[in-house]
Amino acid sequence: MFRTALRNVLAHKARLLMTVLAVMLGVAFVSGTLVFTDTLSQAFRNQSAKSYDDVAVAVEMHPNPEEARKTPGLSQQVVDKVAKLDGVASVTPRVDGFAGVPDKDGKLIGLGWANKGANFAPGKDGKDRAYAFTTGNGPASAGQIALDKDTADKGGYKVGDTVRVATNGPVKEYELSGVFTTEDGAVNAGGSLVVFDNAVAQKLYLKPGYFQNLAVTATPGTDADKLLDEVLTVVPKAATAQTGAALADQQAKDIEAGMGALNQMLLGFAGIALFVGIFLISNTFTMLVAQRTKELALMRAVGASRKQITRSVLAEAGLVGLVASAVGYVLGIGLAVGLRSAMGAFELKVPDGDLVLGAAPAVSAFAVGVLITMLAAWLPGRRAAKIPPVAAMSSVHATASTKSLVVRNSIGAALTALGVVLIVLGAGQGGDDGRMLIAGGAFVTLIGVIVLIPFLSRPVIAVLRPLFVNVFGVSGKLAGLNAVRNPRRTGATASALAIGLTLVTGLSVLGATVGSAIDKMTVDQIKADYMISMASDSGLGKETLAALEKAPGVTAVSPQQAGAFELKGDFVSASGVTPGAVEQVLDLTVVNGSLSSLGKGQIAVEQKTATKRGLKVGDTVPVEYLDKQKGRLTVGAVYEGSEFVSPVLIDRKVIDAHEQQPYIREIYVAMDGGPSDAHQKALSKAMGDNPAIRVMDHKDIRDYYGGPINIMLNIMYGLLGMALIIAVLGVVNTLAMSVFERQQEIGMLRAIGLDRRRVKRMVRLEAVVISVFGAVVGIGLGSFLGWAIGETFKNSLPGYALVLPWDRIGIFLVLAGLVGVLASLWPARSAARLNMLAAIKAE
């Protein structure tokens, strides 16, 4: 039986090609993902180990706000005490924060959040082990800096040049003293690193004489654990310390966890691709078995048992899966290399390291490929074994009985109904629990629809058929009839496309809905012409606010300054704003009172917060600020909630009196005459043309809040493209084998006058009918899932309303038809080239 299986595989190489491609693509995705994440994990672990290779003990200081007023960090006295401990070879103190450098066009180099500044801490030899200088040296005075090589290259800077550096304060100019390479995580994440003189860095990021952390190296033979105990006796209680080995292990675990999340996401899409591939494989073997009915019947007649027939089909599938897995594994390695290189396109630098080819990816690739193929072929093999020998030898193919179809449709309807109920319940419950219910319901519904799809094919295609008949005549009529001739085959082929479009449509509906809500939120609530913020998403300085207030053309300026205080026993967050200006830059709906009361030192409270705490206009309540000072505040207004301000509004001057370093998240600016290029340039100039400060108009604000959603959707579309490619292969395979089965019929049609052009059109339209049918099912189910998921977070997203992206849905339908046309090119050409006399004689 094994020799028979091998002979059948070799005899049907062309017909099995699409199956091999489907399995190969899925396996390539699985093995490529595993190799890619293993390689990245190993590279980052090696980098982490290298960073702490000579660190015996690492000390960090993260005081709470109250402690920070007394001890903001590790003082020089603490550094000296640690350096004097027995077994300590050296102590390297560090302090860091945000720093950005512009390119020649004045634009910020790097990603903003990964742009970093740090101190130069040379040892006795005058070198800092964290930086390997390629040219020049570290900064030796307050007017000098050093840059990482990538940033220097992007900006076109060389030693001796003047470089403008942006921090949270005004832009300053420094002389470039050196260029270095480093393994710092900020640079590897696509950012930049500016190294300042030690005293300058302390002044910028903490306080003169203080550091954020220490790296302690030990003399040879010193026990790191004993040294750790000694270090803990001399550092403040607010400091944490651990051995370098423990820190490296912890970072390795964090890296593993991060890679695990990426791994699971990519494997999820690989699973979707393989799930879609199951339909292609099952369809292929179903048709192959149908074409070999007489052969299988003869084998039964000469003594082969049902189990042997089933094993023969499974052996064929196993051989196909083995070949596809081998090729897929090799392609997966290439995919891993490509993904690693592609990270550079996102300005993400991967540490150097060899490609990791472990046993797990190889074993997984072959296990998944072979098992998936055999699983998909099991049902066709089982059906083949059940065909009676006499019926098969008489070419009377066993058709599905009415009872079997009733049972199948009943099961499909029950599963679909159960899934829909779970989805609706999840949409009503909301939150994470609701989304879990929707995920389970979506899976059950998808299985139900797949089981039911042959039943659905007739009514859906019946609706589409008149269009094809009216436009394409006889070819359209034949195409519609051929599409429903074998509902199981049509359903299985359309299922693959339906799964892919269900996911794509669901994401599109969700993205359009959330994007619309965000767009409404920005347009409806921001009256200001511009929103000012830091590219690093850190706080703006007071001097920036003062500069904007003096800028030409400005009519109103209000910050969104972070504050907090204890109100009726609970801490509430507050937004420090400018009275009189906040009404001009933000659209806040006042329920009671007036926002003008802010100018009198009163507060405005968001409606839900006021109701929860029993507050109303005119109430005077005791408060306690973060600096422990107490006071009394009067409620002057109650307003509807806004995503752009905290639950309490207060004059920023009140916040300033209790904060040493005010944190300003954004500044809203209204201009005389509205936004214009001239006004935008005037604002930038007023702030010293700081490359780290973003000046955003309404369009930029929309992109800022909605951009991540669009990026996520594009990534999802790209990953789901694998499933759609496999679905296309399924259409090609079904049509090619259908043409082979219908050689005699096509020859007869040619003989009675159907020319080659109409034969091609018939096959193409059949492909279009099947593809559009799958698209209609997928779009309908995807829209339903998009609505359900959106319902789970509508309460947390003001302005939420379901949006069906009809333009994208139309594009999906057009693309489905185009997929059908492209998939039919080869089968249609093959059908048109058949010799009519030879085809009529074909069995």
mmCIF file with all atom_site columns, N, CA and C in Angstrom, residues 53-84:
data_model
loop_
_atom_site.group_PDB
_atom_site.id
_atom_site.type_symbol
_atom_site.label_atom_id
_atom_site.label_alt_id
_atom_site.label_comp_id
_atom_site.label_asym_id
_atom_site.label_entity_id
_atom_site.label_seq_id
_atom_site.pdbx_PDB_ins_code
_atom_site.Cartn_x
_atom_site.Cartn_y
_atom_site.Cartn_z
_atom_site.occupancy
_atom_site.B_iso_or_equiv
_atom_site.pdbx_formal_charge
_atom_site.auth_seq_id
_atom_site.auth_comp_id
_atom_site.auth_asym_id
_atom_site.auth_atom_id
_atom_site.pdbx_PDB_model_num
ATOM 1  N N  . ASP A 1 53 ? 28.558 42.102 32.083 1.00 0.00 ? 53 ASP A N  1
ATOM 2  C CA . ASP A 1 53 ? 29.615 41.086 32.197 1.00 0.00 ? 53 ASP A CA 1
ATOM 3  C C  . ASP A 1 53 ? 30.565 41.369 33.348 1.00 0.00 ? 53 ASP A C  1
ATOM 4  N N  . ASP A 1 54 ? 30.967 42.635 33.531 1.00 0.00 ? 54 ASP A N  1
ATOM 5  C CA . ASP A 1 54 ? 31.913 42.964 34.590 1.00 0.00 ? 54 ASP A CA 1
ATOM 6  C C  . ASP A 1 54 ? 31.272 43.734 35.743 1.00 0.00 ? 54 ASP A C  1
ATOM 7  N N  . VAL A 1 55 ? 29.924 43.710 35.783 1.00 0.00 ? 55 VAL A N  1
ATOM 8  C CA . VAL A 1 55 ? 29.204 44.384 36.875 1.00 0.00 ? 55 VAL A CA 1
ATOM 9  C C  . VAL A 1 55 ? 28.944 43.367 37.986 1.00 0.00 ? 55 VAL A C  1
ATOM 10 N N  . ALA A 1 56 ? 29.495 43.633 39.149 1.00 0.00 ? 56 ALA A N  1
ATOM 11 C CA . ALA A 1 56 ? 29.266 42.739 40.287 1.00 0.00 ? 56 ALA A CA 1
ATOM 12 C C  . ALA A 1 56 ? 27.954 43.074 40.968 1.00 0.00 ? 56 ALA A C  1
ATOM 13 N N  . VAL A 1 57 ? 27.709 44.382 41.178 1.00 0.00 ? 57 VAL A N  1
ATOM 14 C CA . VAL A 1 57 ? 26.484 44.830 41.842 1.00 0.00 ? 57 VAL A CA 1
ATOM 15 C C  . VAL A 1 57 ? 25.948 46.056 41.113 1.00 0.00 ? 57 VAL A C  1
ATOM 16 N N  . ALA A 1 58 ? 24.629 46.098 40.915 1.00 0.00 ? 58 ALA A N  1
ATOM 17 C CA . ALA A 1 58 ? 23.976 47.253 40.307 1.00 0.00 ? 58 ALA A CA 1
ATOM 18 C C  . ALA A 1 58 ? 23.025 47.876 41.325 1.00 0.00 ? 58 ALA A C  1
ATOM 19 N N  . VAL A 1 59 ? 23.089 49.196 41.474 1.00 0.00 ? 59 VAL A N  1
ATOM 20 C CA . VAL A 1 59 ? 22.258 49.916 42.442 1.00 0.00 ? 59 VAL A CA 1
ATOM 21 C C  . VAL A 1 59 ? 21.387 50.910 41.698 1.00 0.00 ? 59 VAL A C  1
ATOM 22 N N  . GLU A 1 60 ? 20.088 50.962 42.037 1.00 0.00 ? 60 GLU A N  1
ATOM 23 C CA . GLU A 1 60 ? 19.167 51.914 41.419 1.00 0.00 ? 60 GLU A CA 1
ATOM 24 C C  . GLU A 1 60 ? 18.415 52.670 42.502 1.00 0.00 ? 60 GLU A C  1
ATOM 25 N N  . MET A 1 61 ? 18.075 53.913 42.185 1.00 0.00 ? 61 MET A N  1
ATOM 26 C CA . MET A 1 61 ? 17.374 54.768 43.142 1.00 0.00 ? 61 MET A CA 1
ATOM 27 C C  . MET A 1 61 ? 16.111 55.307 42.492 1.00 0.00 ? 61 MET A C  1
ATOM 28 N N  . HIS A 1 62 ? 14.944 54.945 43.045 1.00 0.00 ? 62 HIS A N  1
ATOM 29 C CA . HIS A 1 62 ? 13.664 55.445 42.545 1.00 0.00 ? 62 HIS A CA 1
ATOM 30 C C  . HIS A 1 62 ? 12.832 55.925 43.729 1.00 0.00 ? 62 HIS A C  1
ATOM 31 N N  . PRO A 1 63 ? 13.175 57.077 44.286 1.00 0.00 ? 63 PRO A N  1
ATOM 32 C CA . PRO A 1 63 ? 12.442 57.557 45.477 1.00 0.00 ? 63 PRO A CA 1
ATOM 33 C C  . PRO A 1 63 ? 11.031 57.996 45.117 1.00 0.00 ? 63 PRO A C  1
ATOM 34 N N  . ASN A 1 64 ? 10.123 57.890 46.087 1.00 0.00 ? 64 ASN A N  1
ATOM 35 C CA . ASN A 1 64 ? 8.777  58.414 45.849 1.00 0.00 ? 64 ASN A CA 1
ATOM 36 C C  . ASN A 1 64 ? 8.827  59.934 45.958 1.00 0.00 ? 64 ASN A C  1
ATOM 37 N N  . PRO A 1 65 ? 7.751  60.625 45.533 1.00 0.00 ? 65 PRO A N  1
ATOM 38 C CA . PRO A 1 65 ? 7.785  62.103 45.513 1.00 0.00 ? 65 PRO A CA 1
ATOM 39 C C  . PRO A 1 65 ? 8.188  62.733 46.841 1.00 0.00 ? 65 PRO A C  1
ATOM 40 N N  . GLU A 1 66 ? 7.721  62.156 47.956 1.00 0.00 ? 66 GLU A N  1
ATOM 41 C CA . GLU A 1 66 ? 8.045  62.738 49.257 1.00 0.00 ? 66 GLU A CA 1
ATOM 42 C C  . GLU A 1 66 ? 9.524  62.571 49.572 1.00 0.00 ? 66 GLU A C  1
ATOM 43 N N  . GLU A 1 67 ? 10.089 61.387 49.296 1.00 0.00 ? 67 GLU A N  1
ATOM 44 C CA . GLU A 1 67 ? 11.514 61.145 49.545 1.00 0.00 ? 67 GLU A CA 1
ATOM 45 C C  . GLU A 1 67 ? 12.388 61.948 48.601 1.00 0.00 ? 67 GLU A C  1
ATOM 46 N N  . ALA A 1 68 ? 11.895 62.157 47.372 1.00 0.00 ? 68 ALA A N  1
ATOM 47 C CA . ALA A 1 68 ? 12.693 62.871 46.371 1.00 0.00 ? 68 ALA A CA 1
ATOM 48 C C  . ALA A 1 68 ? 13.000 64.297 46.784 1.00 0.00 ? 68 ALA A C  1
ATOM 49 N N  . ARG A 1 69 ? 12.144 64.892 47.605 1.00 0.00 ? 69 ARG A N  1
ATOM 50 C CA . ARG A 1 69 ? 12.404 66.248 48.062 1.00 0.00 ? 69 ARG A CA 1
ATOM 51 C C  . ARG A 1 69 ? 13.637 66.293 48.968 1.00 0.00 ? 69 ARG A C  1
ATOM 52 N N  . LYS A 1 70 ? 13.869 65.191 49.688 1.00 0.00 ? 70 LYS A N  1
ATOM 53 C CA . LYS A 1 70 ? 15.031 65.136 50.581 1.00 0.00 ? 70 LYS A CA 1
ATOM 54 C C  . LYS A 1 70 ? 16.239 64.538 49.857 1.00 0.00 ? 70 LYS A C  1
ATOM 55 N N  . THR A 1 71 ? 16.020 63.399 49.194 1.00 0.00 ? 71 THR A N  1
ATOM 56 C CA . THR A 1 71 ? 17.115 62.698 48.508 1.00 0.00 ? 71 THR A CA 1
ATOM 57 C C  . THR A 1 71 ? 16.662 62.302 47.113 1.00 0.00 ? 71 THR A C  1
ATOM 58 N N  . PRO A 1 72 ? 16.945 63.133 46.107 1.00 0.00 ? 72 PRO A N  1
ATOM 59 C CA . PRO A 1 72 ? 16.462 62.829 44.754 1.00 0.00 ? 72 PRO A CA 1
ATOM 60 C C  . PRO A 1 72 ? 17.168 61.650 44.096 1.00 0.00 ? 72 PRO A C  1
ATOM 61 N N  . GLY A 1 73 ? 18.335 61.265 44.631 1.00 0.00 ? 73 GLY A N  1
ATOM 62 C CA . GLY A 1 73 ? 19.075 60.170 44.014 1.00 0.00 ? 73 GLY A CA 1
ATOM 63 C C  . GLY A 1 73 ? 20.220 59.728 44.907 1.00 0.00 ? 73 GLY A C  1
ATOM 64 N N  . LEU A 1 74 ? 21.202 59.111 44.271 1.00 0.00 ? 74 LEU A N  1
ATOM 65 C CA . LEU A 1 74 ? 22.388 58.640 44.994 1.00 0.00 ? 74 LEU A CA 1
ATOM 66 C C  . LEU A 1 74 ? 23.424 59.764 44.982 1.00 0.00 ? 74 LEU A C  1
ATOM 67 N N  . SER A 1 75 ? 23.778 60.242 46.143 1.00 0.00 ? 75 SER A N  1
ATOM 68 C CA . SER A 1 75 ? 24.701 61.376 46.236 1.00 0.00 ? 75 SER A CA 1
ATOM 69 C C  . SER A 1 75 ? 26.138 60.940 45.978 1.00 0.00 ? 75 SER A C  1
ATOM 70 N N  . GLN A 1 76 ? 26.997 61.931 45.765 1.00 0.00 ? 76 GLN A N  1
ATOM 71 C CA . GLN A 1 76 ? 28.419 61.651 45.561 1.00 0.00 ? 76 GLN A CA 1
ATOM 72 C C  . GLN A 1 76 ? 29.008 61.010 46.809 1.00 0.00 ? 76 GLN A C  1
ATOM 73 N N  . GLN A 1 77 ? 28.491 61.375 47.980 1.00 0.00 ? 77 GLN A N  1
ATOM 74 C CA . GLN A 1 77 ? 28.978 60.773 49.222 1.00 0.00 ? 77 GLN A CA 1
ATOM 75 C C  . GLN A 1 77 ? 28.694 59.268 49.250 1.00 0.00 ? 77 GLN A C  1
ATOM 76 N N  . VAL A 1 78 ? 27.511 58.873 48.751 1.00 0.00 ? 78 VAL A N  1
ATOM 77 C CA . VAL A 1 78 ? 27.174 57.440 48.686 1.00 0.00 ? 78 VAL A CA 1
ATOM 78 C C  . VAL A 1 78 ? 28.108 56.726 47.702 1.00 0.00 ? 78 VAL A C  1
ATOM 79 N N  . VAL A 1 79 ? 28.374 57.383 46.574 1.00 0.00 ? 79 VAL A N  1
ATOM 80 C CA . VAL A 1 79 ? 29.282 56.794 45.582 1.00 0.00 ? 79 VAL A CA 1
ATOM 81 C C  . VAL A 1 79 ? 30.662 56.569 46.213 1.00 0.00 ? 79 VAL A C  1
ATOM 82 N N  . ASP A 1 80 ? 31.134 57.556 46.954 1.00 0.00 ? 80 ASP A N  1
ATOM 83 C CA . ASP A 1 80 ? 32.453 57.435 47.594 1.00 0.00 ? 80 ASP A CA 1
ATOM 84 C C  . ASP A 1 80 ? 32.471 56.318 48.639 1.00 0.00 ? 80 ASP A C  1
ATOM 85 N N  . LYS A 1 81 ? 31.362 56.186 49.407 1.00 0.00 ? 81 LYS A N  1
ATOM 86 C CA . LYS A 1 81 ? 31.287 55.122 50.402 1.00 0.00 ? 81 LYS A CA 1
ATOM 87 C C  . LYS A 1 81 ? 31.334 53.743 49.750 1.00 0.00 ? 81 LYS A C  1
ATOM 88 N N  . VAL A 1 82 ? 30.614 53.598 48.660 1.00 0.00 ? 82 VAL A N  1
ATOM 89 C CA . VAL A 1 82 ? 30.606 52.306 47.950 1.00 0.00 ? 82 VAL A CA 1
ATOM 90 C C  . VAL A 1 82 ? 32.000 52.012 47.401 1.00 0.00 ? 82 VAL A C  1
ATOM 91 N N  . ALA A 1 83 ? 32.670 53.051 46.882 1.00 0.00 ? 83 ALA A N  1
ATOM 92 C CA . ALA A 1 83 ? 33.998 52.854 46.291 1.00 0.00 ? 83 ALA A CA 1
ATOM 93 C C  . ALA A 1 83 ? 35.022 52.394 47.335 1.00 0.00 ? 83 ALA A C  1
ATOM 94 N N  . LYS A 1 84 ? 34.802 52.735 48.615 1.00 0.00 ? 84 LYS A N  1
ATOM 95 C CA . LYS A 1 84 ? 35.758 52.395 49.664 1.00 0.00 ? 84 LYS A CA 1
ATOM 96 C C  . LYS A 1 84 ? 35.535 50.999 50.256 1.00 0.00 ? 84 LYS A C  1
#
